[in-house]
Coordinates of C-alpha atoms in Angstrom, one line a residue:
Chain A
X629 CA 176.0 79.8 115.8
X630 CA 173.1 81.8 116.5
X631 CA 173.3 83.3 113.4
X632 CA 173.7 79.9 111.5
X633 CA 170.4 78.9 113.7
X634 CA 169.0 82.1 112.7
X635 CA 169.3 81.2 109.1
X636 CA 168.2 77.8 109.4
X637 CA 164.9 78.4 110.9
X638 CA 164.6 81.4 108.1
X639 CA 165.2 78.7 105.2
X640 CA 162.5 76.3 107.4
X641 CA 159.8 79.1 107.1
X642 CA 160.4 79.7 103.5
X643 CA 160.4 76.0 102.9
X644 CA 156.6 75.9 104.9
X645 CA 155.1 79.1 103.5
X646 CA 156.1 77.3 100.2
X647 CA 154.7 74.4 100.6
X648 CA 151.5 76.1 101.8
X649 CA 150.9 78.0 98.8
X650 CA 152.5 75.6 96.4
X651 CA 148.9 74.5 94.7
X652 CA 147.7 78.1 95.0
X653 CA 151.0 79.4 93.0
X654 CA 151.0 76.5 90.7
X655 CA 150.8 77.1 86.8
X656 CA 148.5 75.3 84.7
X657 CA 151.3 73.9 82.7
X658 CA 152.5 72.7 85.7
X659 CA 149.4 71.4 86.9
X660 CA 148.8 69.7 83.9
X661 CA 152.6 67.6 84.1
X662 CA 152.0 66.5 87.2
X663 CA 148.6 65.3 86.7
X664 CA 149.9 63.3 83.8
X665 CA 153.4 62.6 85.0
X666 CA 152.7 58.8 84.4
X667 CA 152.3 59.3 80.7
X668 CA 154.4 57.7 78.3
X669 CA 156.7 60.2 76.5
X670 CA 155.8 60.1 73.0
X671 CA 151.8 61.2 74.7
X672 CA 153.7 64.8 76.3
X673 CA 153.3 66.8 73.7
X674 CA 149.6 66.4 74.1
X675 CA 149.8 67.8 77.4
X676 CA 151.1 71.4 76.1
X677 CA 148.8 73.4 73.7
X678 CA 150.7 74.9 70.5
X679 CA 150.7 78.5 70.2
X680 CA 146.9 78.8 68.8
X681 CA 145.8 76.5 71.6
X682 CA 147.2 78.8 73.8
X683 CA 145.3 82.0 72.5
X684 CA 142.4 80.4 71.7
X685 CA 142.3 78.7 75.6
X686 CA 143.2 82.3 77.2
X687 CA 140.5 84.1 75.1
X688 CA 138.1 81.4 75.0
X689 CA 137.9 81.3 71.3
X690 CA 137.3 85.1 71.4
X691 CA 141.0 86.4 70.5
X692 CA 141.1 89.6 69.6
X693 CA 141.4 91.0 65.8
X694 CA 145.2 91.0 65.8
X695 CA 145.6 87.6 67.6
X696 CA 143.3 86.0 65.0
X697 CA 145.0 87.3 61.8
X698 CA 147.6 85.5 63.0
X699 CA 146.2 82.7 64.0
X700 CA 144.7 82.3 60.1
X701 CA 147.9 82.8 59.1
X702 CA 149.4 79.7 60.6
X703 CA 146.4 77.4 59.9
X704 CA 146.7 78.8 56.5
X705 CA 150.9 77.9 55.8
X706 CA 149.6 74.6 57.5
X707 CA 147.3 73.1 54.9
X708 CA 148.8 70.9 52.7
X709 CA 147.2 70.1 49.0
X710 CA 146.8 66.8 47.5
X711 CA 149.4 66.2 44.9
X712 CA 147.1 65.4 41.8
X713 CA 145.0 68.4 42.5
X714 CA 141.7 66.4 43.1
X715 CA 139.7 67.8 46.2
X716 CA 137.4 64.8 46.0
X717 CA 137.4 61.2 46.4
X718 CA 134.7 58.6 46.9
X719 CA 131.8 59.6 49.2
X720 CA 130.9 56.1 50.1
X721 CA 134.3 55.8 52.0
X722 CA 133.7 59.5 53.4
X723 CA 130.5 58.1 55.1
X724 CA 132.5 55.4 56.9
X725 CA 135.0 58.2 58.1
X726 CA 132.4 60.2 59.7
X727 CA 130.8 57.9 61.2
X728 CA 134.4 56.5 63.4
X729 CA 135.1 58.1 66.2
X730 CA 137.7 55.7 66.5
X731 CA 141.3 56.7 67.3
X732 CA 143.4 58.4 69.7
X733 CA 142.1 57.4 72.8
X734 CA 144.7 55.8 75.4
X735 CA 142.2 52.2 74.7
X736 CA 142.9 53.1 70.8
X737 CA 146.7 51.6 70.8
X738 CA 148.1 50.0 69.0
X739 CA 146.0 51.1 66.3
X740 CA 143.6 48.8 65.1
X741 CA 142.4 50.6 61.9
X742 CA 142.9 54.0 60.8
X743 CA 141.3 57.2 62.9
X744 CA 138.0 58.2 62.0
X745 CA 136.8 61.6 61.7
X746 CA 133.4 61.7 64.2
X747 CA 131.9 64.3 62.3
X748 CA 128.2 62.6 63.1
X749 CA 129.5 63.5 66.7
X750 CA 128.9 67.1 66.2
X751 CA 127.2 67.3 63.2
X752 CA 123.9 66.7 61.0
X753 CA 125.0 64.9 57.2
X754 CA 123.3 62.0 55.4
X755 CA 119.4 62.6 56.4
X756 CA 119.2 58.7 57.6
X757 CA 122.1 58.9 60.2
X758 CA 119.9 60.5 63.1
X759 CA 122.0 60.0 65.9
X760 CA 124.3 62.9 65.2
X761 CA 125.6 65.6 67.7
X762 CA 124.9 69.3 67.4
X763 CA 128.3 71.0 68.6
X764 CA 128.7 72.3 65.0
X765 CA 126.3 73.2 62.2
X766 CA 124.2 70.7 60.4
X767 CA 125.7 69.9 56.7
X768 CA 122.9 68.4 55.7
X769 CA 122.3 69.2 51.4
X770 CA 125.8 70.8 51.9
X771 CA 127.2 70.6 48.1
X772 CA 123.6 71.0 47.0
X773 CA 123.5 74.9 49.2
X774 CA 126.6 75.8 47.9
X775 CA 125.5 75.3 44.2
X776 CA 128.7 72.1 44.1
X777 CA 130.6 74.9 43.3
X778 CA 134.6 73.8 42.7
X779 CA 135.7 77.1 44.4
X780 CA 133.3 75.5 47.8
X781 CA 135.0 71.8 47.2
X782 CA 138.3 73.7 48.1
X783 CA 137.1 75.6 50.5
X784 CA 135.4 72.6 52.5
X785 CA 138.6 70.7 52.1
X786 CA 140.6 73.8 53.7
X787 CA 137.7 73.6 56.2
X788 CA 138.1 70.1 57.5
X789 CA 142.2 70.2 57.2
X790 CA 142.2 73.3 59.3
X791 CA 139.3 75.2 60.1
X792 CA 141.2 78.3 61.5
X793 CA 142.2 78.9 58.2
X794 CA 138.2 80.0 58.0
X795 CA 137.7 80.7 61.6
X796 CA 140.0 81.6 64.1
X797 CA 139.5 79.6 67.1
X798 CA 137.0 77.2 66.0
X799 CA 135.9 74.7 68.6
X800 CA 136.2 72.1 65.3
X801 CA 139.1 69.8 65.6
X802 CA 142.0 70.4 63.3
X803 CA 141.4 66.7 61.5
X804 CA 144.0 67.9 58.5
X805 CA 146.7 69.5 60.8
X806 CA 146.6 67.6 63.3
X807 CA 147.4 64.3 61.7
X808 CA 143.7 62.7 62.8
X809 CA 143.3 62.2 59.0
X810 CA 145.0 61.7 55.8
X811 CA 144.9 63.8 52.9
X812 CA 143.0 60.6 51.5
X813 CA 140.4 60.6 53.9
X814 CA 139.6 63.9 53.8
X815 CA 139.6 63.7 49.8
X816 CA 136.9 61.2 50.7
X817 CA 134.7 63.4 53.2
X818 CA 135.3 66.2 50.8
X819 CA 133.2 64.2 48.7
X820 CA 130.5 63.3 51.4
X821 CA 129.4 66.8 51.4
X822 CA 130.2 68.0 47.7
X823 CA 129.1 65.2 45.6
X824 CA 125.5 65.5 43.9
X825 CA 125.6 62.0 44.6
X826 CA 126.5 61.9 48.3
X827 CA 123.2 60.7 50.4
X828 CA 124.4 64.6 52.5
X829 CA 122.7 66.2 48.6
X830 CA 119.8 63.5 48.3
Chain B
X662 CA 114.4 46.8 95.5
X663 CA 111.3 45.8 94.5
X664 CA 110.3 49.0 91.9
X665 CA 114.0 48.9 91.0
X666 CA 113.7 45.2 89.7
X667 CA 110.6 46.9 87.6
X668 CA 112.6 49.7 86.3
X669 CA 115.5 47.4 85.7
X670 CA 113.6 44.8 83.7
X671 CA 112.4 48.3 81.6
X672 CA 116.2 49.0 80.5
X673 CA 117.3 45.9 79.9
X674 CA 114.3 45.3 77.5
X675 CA 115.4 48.9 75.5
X676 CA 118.7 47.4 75.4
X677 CA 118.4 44.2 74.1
X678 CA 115.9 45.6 71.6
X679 CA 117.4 46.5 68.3
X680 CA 115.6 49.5 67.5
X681 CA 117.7 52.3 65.8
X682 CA 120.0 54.1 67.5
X683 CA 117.9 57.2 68.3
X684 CA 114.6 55.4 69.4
X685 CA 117.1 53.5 71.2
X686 CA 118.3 56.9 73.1
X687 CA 115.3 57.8 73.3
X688 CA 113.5 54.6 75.6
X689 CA 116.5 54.7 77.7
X690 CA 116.0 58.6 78.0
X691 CA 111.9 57.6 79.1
X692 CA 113.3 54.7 81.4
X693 CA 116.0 56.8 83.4
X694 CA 112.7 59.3 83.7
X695 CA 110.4 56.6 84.9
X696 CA 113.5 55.5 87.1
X697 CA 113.7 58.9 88.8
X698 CA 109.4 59.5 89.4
X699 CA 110.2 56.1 91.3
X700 CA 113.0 56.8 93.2
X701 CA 111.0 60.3 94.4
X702 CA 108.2 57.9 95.5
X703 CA 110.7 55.8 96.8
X704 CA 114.2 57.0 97.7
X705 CA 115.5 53.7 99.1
X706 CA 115.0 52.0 95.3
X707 CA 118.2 53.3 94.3
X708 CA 120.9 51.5 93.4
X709 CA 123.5 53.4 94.3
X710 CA 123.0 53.1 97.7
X711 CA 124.1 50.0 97.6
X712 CA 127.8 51.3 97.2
X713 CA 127.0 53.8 99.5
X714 CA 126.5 50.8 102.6
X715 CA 129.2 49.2 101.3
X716 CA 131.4 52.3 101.9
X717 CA 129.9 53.1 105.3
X718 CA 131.0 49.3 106.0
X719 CA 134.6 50.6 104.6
X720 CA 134.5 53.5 106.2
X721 CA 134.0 52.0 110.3
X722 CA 135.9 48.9 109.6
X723 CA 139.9 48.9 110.6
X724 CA 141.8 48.5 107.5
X725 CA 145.4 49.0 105.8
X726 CA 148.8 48.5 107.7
X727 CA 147.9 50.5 111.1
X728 CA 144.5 48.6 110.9
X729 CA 142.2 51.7 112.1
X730 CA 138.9 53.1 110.3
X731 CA 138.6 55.7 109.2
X732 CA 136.2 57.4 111.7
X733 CA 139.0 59.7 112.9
X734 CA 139.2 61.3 109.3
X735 CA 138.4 64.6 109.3
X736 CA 136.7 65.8 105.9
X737 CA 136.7 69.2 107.4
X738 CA 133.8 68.8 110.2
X739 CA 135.8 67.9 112.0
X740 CA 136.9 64.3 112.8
X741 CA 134.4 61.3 112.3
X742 CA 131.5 64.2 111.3
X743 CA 130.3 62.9 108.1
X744 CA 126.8 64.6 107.8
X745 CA 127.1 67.5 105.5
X746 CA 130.7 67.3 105.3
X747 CA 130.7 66.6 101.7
X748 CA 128.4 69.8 101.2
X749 CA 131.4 72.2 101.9
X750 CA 133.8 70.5 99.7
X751 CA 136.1 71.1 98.2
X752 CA 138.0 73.1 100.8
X753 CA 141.3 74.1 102.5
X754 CA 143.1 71.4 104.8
X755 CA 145.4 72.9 107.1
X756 CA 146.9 69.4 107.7
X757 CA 147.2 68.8 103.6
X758 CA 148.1 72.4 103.2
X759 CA 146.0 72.0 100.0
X760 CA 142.0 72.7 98.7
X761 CA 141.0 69.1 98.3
X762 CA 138.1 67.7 97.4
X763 CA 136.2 64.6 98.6
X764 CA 138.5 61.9 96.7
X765 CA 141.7 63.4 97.6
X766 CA 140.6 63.8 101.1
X767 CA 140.3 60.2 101.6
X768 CA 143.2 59.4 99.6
X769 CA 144.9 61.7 102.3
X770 CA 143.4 59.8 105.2
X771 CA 143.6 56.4 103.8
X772 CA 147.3 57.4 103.9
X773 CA 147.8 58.8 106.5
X774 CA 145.3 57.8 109.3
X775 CA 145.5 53.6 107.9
X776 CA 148.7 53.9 106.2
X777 CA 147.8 52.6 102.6
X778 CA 150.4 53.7 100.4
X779 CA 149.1 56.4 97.9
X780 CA 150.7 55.4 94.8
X781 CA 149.0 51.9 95.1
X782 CA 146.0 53.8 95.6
X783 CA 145.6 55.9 92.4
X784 CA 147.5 53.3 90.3
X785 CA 144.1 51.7 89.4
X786 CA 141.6 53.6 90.8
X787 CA 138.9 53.4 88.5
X788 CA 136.7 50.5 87.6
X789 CA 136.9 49.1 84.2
X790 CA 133.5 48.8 82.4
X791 CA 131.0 46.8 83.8
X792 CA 132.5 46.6 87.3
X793 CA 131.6 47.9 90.8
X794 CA 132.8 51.1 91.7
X795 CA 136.5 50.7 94.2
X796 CA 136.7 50.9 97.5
X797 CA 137.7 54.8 97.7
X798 CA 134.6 55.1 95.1
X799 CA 132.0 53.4 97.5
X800 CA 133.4 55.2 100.6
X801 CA 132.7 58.8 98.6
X802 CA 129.6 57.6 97.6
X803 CA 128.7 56.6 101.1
X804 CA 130.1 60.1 102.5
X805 CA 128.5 62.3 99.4
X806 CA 124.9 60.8 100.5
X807 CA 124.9 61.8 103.8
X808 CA 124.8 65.1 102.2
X809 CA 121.9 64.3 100.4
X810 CA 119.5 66.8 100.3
X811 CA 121.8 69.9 101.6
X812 CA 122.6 72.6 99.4
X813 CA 126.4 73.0 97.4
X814 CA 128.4 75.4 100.0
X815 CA 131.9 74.8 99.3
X816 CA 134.1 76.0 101.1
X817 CA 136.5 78.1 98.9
X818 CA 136.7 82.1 99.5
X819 CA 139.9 82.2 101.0
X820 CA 142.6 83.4 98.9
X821 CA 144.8 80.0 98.7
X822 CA 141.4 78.5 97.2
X823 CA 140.2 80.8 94.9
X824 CA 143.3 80.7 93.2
X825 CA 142.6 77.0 92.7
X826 CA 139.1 77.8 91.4
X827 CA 140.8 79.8 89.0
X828 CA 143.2 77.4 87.8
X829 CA 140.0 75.0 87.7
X830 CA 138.5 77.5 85.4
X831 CA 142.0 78.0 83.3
X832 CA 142.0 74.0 82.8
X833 CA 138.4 73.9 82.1
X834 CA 139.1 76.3 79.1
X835 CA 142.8 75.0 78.2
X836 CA 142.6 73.7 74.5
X837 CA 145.2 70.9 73.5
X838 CA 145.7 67.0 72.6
X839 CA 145.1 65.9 68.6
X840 CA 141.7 67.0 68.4
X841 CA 142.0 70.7 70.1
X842 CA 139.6 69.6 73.0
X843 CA 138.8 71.6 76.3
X844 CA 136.1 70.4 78.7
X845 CA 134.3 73.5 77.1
X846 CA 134.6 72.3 73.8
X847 CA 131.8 69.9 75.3
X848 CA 130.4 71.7 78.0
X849 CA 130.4 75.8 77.5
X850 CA 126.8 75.7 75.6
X851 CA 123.2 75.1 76.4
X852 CA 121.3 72.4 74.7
X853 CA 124.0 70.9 72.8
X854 CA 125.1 67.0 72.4
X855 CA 127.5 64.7 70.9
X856 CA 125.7 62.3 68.8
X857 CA 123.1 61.8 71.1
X858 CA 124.0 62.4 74.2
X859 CA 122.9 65.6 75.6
X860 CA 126.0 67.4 77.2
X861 CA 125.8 70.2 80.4
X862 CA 126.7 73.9 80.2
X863 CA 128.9 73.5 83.3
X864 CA 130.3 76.7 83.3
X865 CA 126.7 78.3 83.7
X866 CA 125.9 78.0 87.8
X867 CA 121.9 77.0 86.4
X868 CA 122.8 74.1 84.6
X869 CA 125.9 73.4 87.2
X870 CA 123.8 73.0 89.8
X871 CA 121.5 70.5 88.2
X872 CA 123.9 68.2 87.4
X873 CA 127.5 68.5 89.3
X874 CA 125.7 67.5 93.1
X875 CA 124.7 64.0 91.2
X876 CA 128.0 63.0 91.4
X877 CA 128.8 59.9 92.8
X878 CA 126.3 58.5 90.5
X879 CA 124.5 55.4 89.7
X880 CA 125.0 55.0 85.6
X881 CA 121.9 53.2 83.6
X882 CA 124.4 52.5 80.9
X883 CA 126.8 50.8 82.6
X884 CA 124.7 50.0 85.9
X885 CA 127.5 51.0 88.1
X886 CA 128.5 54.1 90.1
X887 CA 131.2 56.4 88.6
X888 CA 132.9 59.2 90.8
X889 CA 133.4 62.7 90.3
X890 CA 137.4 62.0 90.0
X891 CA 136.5 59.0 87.3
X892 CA 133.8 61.4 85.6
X893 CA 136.8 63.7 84.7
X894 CA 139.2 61.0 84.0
X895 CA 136.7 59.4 81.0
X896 CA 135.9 62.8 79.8
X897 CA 140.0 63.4 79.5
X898 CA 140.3 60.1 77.7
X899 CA 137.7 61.1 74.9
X900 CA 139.8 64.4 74.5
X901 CA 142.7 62.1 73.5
X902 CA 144.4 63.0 77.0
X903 CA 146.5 59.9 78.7
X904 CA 145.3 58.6 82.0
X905 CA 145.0 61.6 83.8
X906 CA 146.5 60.1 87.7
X907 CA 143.3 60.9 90.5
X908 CA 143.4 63.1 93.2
X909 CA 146.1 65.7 91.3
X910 CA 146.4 69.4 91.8
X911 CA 144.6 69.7 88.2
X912 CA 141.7 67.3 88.9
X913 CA 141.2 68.7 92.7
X914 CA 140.7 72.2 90.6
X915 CA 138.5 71.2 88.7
X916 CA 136.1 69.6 90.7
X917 CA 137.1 73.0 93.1
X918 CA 135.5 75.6 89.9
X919 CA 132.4 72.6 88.6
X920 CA 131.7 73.0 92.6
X921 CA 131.7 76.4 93.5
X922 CA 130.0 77.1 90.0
X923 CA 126.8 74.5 91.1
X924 CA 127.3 76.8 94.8
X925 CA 123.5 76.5 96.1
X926 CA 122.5 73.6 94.1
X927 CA 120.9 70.7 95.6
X928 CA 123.3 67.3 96.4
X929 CA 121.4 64.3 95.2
X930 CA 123.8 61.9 95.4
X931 CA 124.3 59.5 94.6
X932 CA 122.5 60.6 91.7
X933 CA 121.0 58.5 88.7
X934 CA 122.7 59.0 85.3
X935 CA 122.5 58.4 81.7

């Protein structure tokens, strides 16, 4: 009996020296579940970051040499190429994608219209769009910089699909990869920044 | 009330104006700087204190099932001390057996203290555009203001809550969701925005403590206040997060690492926001 008592009041200060440190213990997988626990289930796998999420998040975009081979790796097997070979499509329609920010969002559903690309969020293009972010570089006179070379078309569209394939751990969204965008739509942005006659080369 | 009609009749007239987007920006940028030159003249034109009586009305009236106020909730001052509790927040309650910061701290009392049920609580905790802030909202407002003018001082070097600034930090930096966001995908950089609106370095303690002791704060843009706990939630629905639920282990660290990270900044709340 006193044994069994013993035990009992053993199990009862685990159970409290648990529950005191449970938060400071706690995982940010974890964490995050919980937080989101009311989500609906096709929304969990947002909650969990794929293997480069995970790198890039523990080394705050700074992985080390090794890490971000392999990292360039993957965003590289992940690109998939238009079927008729064509990087670019029409620039007008480009301009409407970068403007949307549209999409995604919990208020987004069900879907209204297709998911824009924001790109004026964090960056500069057409000269007459001035309320543009500056998280990424400005892309103003892109084509026009890089000479419309076709080798830069492809590289751009490689760029937008999945940036790691360029830099490992870019803070740039993976629009291509990550289903945001259809190989379509990036055809069309492609041509926002590569087309002489894009406003982004005027 | 009076310069606050003036200052009012200032936005409204940038708003309705159908100047392009940037000039736009820019008059309501001029406005929320004429706004704060008058609120330094005079601190009482502030809007936000508007939510804050109505939470000190909240806070001394009986309410919920066991029909008692809240005046016996302790936020870590001991009961009923309100005056500069919110200053050492977020912090460890024995009681909770958690760090928890202002938000969940009422939650915790309005639970147990008046016995509102939680889950009620954070179903809908947040106002929809356009709408005054909820009760919890006004009563943190009212209880973040009589911290006004003290300095950040959070209490959170024990060892249970420094491990909860550190998960703060981990989630800060934690990358995922359809567009790879982190809060310092946004916030990790000086001098940067998002189209045009001009986005904090939060994770450098200058620019921290600028901004983080603003919170409750009175928003131009949507003339309401928003709460710290709602601040997070919008900024996890424009990372393409679901509803993230308020007063959670993640949230609470969080607001634990953006705290202790403005540590010695001045609380100005509720502040006056973009």
């Amino acid at each position: 009996m006193r044994n069994i008592l013993a035990a009992t009041a053993l199990i009862a200060a685990a159970a409290i020296s648990t529950a005191a440190y449970a938060q400071q213990k706690l995982s940010a997988d974890d964490a995050i579940k919980a937080a989101f626990a009311k989500a609906p289930d096709d929304w969990k796998d947002r909650l969990m970051p794929d293997e480069t999420m995970k790198h890039c998040s523990a080394f705050k975009n700074n992985p080390p040499a090794a890490i971000a081979a392999q990292i360039q790796k993957a965003a590289k097997a992940s690109i998939k190429y238009p079927d008729d070979g064509k990087f670019m499509g029409d620039w007008k329609k480009g301009e409407a994608i970068a403007q949307s920010g549209y999409g995604m969002r919990f208020t987004d559903y069900p879907p209204q219209r297709a998911s824009g690309g924001n790109c004026y969020a964090c960056h500069q293009l057409a000269p007459k769009e001035l309320s543009y972010g500056t998280i990424g570089p400005s892309l103003l006179n892109y084509g026009k910089l890089k000479g419309f070379k076709e080798e830069a078309v492809k590289a751009v569209y490689e760029r937008i699909y999945n940036s790691h394939a360029t830099l490992p751990c870019s803070n740039m969204p993976r629009l291509g990869a990550n289903g945001v965008l259809t190989i379509d739509q990036i055809k069309d942005v492609v041509a926002l920044l590569m087309s002489p006659e894009s406003p982004v080369n005027k | 009330m009076k310069l606050t009609g003036i200052v009012l009749g200032v936005l409204c007239a940038c708003v309705a104006f159908a100047a392009p987007a940037n000039a736009q920006d820019d008059a309501t940028e001029k406005a929320i700087e004429q706004y704060r030159k008058m609120l330094k003249a005079d601190p009482w034109s502030n809007p936000g204190l508007l939510d804050a009586d109505r939470g000190e009305q909240l806070w001394k009236t009986p309410r919920g099932p066991k029909n008692v106020s809240l005046e016996k909730c302790d936020l870590g001052k001991g009961p009923g001390v309100v005056d500069g509790a919110f200053a050492e927040l977020p912090r460890y309650f024995a009681d909770a057996k958690k760090v928890l910061d202002l938000e969940a701290r009422l939650l915790w009392c309005m639970e147990t203290l008046q016995g509102f049920d939680r889950a009620e609580l954070v179903k809908n905790p947040h106002p929809s555009g356009g709408k005054p802030v909820k009760e919890l909202g006004a009563i943190a407002t009212y209880v973040a203001h009589k911290s006004s003018g003290m300095k950040f001082a959070p209490k959170l070097d024990t060892p249970q809550a420094k491990a909860v600034v550190a998960l703060g930090e981990e989630l800060f930096n934690r990358r995922s969701g359809p567009f790879d966001f982190s809060c310092a995908s946004c916030h990790s950089t000086s001098g940067q925005r998002i189209r045009l609106q001009g986005l904090p370095h939060l994770s450098d303690p200058e620019e921290a403590k600028k901004v983080v002791g603003e919170w409750p704060g009175y928003r131009v843009s949507s003339s309401h206040v928003m709460t710290m706990q709602h601040r997070v939630f919008d900024c996890y629905w424009q990372m393409r997060m679901p509803r993230v639920e308020l007063g959670t282990d993640a949230t609470i660290a969080i607001i634990a690492y953006l705290s202790k990270t403005a540590e010695g900044g001045e609380i100005s709340a509720p502040g006056l926001k973009r």
